[in-house]
Coordinates of C-alpha atoms in Angstrom, one line a residue:
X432 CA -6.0 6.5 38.3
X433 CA -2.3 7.9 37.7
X434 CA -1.1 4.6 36.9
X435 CA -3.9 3.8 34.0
X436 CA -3.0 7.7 32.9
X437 CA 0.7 6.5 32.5
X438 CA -0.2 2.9 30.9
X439 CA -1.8 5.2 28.1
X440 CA 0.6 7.8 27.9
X441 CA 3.3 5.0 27.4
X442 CA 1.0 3.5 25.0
X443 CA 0.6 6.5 23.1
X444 CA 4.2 7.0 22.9
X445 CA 4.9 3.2 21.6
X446 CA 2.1 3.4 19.0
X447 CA 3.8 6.9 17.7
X448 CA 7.5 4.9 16.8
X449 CA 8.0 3.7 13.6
X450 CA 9.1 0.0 13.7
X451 CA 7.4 -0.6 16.7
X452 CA 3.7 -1.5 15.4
X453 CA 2.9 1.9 14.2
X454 CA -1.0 0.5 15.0
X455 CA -3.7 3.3 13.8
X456 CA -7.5 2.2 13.5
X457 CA -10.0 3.9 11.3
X458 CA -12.6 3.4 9.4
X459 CA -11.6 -0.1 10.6
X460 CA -7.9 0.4 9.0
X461 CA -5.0 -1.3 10.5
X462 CA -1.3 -0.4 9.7
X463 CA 2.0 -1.4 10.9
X464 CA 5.3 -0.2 9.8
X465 CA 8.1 -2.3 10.5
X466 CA 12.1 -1.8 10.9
X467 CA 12.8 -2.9 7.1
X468 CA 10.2 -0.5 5.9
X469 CA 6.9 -3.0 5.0
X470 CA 3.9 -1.2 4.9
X471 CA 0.8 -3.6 5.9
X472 CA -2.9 -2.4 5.7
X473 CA -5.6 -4.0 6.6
X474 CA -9.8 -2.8 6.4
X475 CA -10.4 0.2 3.8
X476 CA -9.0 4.0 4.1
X477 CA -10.7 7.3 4.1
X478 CA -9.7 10.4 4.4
X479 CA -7.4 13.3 3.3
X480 CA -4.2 12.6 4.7
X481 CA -3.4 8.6 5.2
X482 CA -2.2 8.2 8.9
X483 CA 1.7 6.9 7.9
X484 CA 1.8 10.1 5.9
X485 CA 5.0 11.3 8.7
X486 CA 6.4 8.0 7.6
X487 CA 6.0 8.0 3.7
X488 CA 9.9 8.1 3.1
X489 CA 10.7 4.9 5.2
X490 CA 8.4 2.7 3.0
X491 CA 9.9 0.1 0.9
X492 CA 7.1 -2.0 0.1
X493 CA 3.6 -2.4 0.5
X494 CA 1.2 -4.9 1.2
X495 CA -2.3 -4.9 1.5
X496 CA -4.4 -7.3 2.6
X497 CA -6.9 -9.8 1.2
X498 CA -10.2 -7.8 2.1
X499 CA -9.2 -4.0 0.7
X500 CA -11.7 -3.2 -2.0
X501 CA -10.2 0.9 -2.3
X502 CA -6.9 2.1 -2.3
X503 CA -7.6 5.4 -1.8
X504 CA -6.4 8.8 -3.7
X505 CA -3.2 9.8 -3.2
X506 CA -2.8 7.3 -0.7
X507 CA 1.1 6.1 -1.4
X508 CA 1.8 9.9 -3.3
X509 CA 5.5 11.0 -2.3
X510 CA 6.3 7.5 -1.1
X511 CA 10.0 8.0 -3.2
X512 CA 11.2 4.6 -1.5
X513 CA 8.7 2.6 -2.1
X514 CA 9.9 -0.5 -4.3
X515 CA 6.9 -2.8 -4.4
X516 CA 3.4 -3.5 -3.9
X517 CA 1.4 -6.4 -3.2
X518 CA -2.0 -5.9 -4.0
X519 CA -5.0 -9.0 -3.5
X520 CA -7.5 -9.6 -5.8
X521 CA -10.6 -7.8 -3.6
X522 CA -9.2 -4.6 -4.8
X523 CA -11.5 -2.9 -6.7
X524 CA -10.5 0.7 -7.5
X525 CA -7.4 2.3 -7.0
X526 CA -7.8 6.6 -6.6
X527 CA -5.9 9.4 -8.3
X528 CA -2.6 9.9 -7.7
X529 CA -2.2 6.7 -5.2
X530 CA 0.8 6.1 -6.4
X531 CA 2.3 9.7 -8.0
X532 CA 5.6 10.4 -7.1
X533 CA 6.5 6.4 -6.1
X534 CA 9.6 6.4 -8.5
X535 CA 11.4 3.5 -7.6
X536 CA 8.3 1.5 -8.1
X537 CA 9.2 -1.5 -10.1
X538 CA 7.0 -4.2 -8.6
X539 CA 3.3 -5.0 -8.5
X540 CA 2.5 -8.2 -7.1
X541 CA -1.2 -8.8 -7.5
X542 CA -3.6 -11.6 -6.3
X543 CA -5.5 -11.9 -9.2
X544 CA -5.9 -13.1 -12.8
X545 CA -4.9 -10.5 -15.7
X546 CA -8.7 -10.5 -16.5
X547 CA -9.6 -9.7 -13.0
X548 CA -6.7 -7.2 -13.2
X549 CA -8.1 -5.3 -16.2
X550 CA -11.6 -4.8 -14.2
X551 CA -9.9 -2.6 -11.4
X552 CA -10.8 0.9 -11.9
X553 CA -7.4 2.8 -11.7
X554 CA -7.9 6.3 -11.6
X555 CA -5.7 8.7 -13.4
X556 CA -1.7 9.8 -12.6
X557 CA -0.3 6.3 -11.4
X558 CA 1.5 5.8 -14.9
X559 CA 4.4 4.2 -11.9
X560 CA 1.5 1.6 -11.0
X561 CA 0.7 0.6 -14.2
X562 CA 4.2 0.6 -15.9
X563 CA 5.9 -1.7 -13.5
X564 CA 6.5 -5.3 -13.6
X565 CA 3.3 -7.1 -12.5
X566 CA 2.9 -10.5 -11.3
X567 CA -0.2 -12.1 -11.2
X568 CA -1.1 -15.5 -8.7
X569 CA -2.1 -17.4 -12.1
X570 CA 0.8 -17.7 -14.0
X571 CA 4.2 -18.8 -14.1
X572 CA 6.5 -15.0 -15.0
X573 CA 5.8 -11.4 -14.9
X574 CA 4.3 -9.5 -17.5
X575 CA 6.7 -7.0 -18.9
X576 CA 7.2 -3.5 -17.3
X577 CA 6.1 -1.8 -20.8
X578 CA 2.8 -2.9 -21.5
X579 CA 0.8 -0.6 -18.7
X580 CA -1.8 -3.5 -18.7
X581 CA -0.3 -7.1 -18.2
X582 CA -1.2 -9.9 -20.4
X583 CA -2.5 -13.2 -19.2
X584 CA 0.1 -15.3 -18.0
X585 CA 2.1 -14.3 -15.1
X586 CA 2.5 -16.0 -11.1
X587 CA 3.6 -15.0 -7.9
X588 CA 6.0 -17.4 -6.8

């Protein structure tokens, strides 16, 4: 019995490092953080407060994975490293405030079209989302940072 206390208490421990999986489930969500600062998500959050909230200013970029249909409000807010974001075409709404505060956010890399890029609902105060340079999987460059709303013709590479 000690020994299966300690496994879990070392577990525990592990889990709570940044850079060292960072692994959280709920409402089947997966994250890891690694050493360089990538953010990875997996499965759909809820909640008030995202669980790599204590880690929000070692974030560099994000990347969410094929499956998300939410990004939830406020989700990213006060993430003030946070250079990119790599966002897949299930994506169907994006919440308030997701990204407020991100001001180094100069990438969007998206896994869409443009069309199915103008169908995601994107809630209010993420003027940092919408004004960086996004790159679509369809096309061959990025649509420029200005626009809010990309125009057809931009690729990931």
């Amino acid at each position: 019995m000690k020994k299966l206390l300690s496994a879990l208490l070392v577990l525990v421990m592990l889990l709570s490092l940044p850079g060292i999986g960072a692994l959280a489930a709920s409402d089947e969500l997966t994250w890891s953080l690694d050493k360089k600062g990538t953010l990875t998500i997996s499965g759909n959050y809820s909640g008030d407060t995202p669980p790599w909230v204590k880690y929000r200013d070692d974030i560099k970029a994000v990347v969410i994975e094929e499956g998300v249909t939410h990004i939830g409000a406020q989700c990213f807010q006060f993430c003030t490293n946070l250079k990119s974001v790599t966002i897949p075409s299930s994506v169907e709404s994006i919440g308030a405030a997701a990204f407020c505060r991100c001001e180094k956010l100069s990438a969007v890399y998206y896994g869409g079209t443009a069309s199915d890029w103008d169908e995601i609902e994107i809630a209010r105060h993420n003027k940092r989302l919408t004004s960086a340079e996004l790159v679509f999987s369809d096309a061959e460059t990025p649509a420029p940072a200005s626009s809010g709303k990309p125009s057809a013709g931009s690729k990931l590479k």
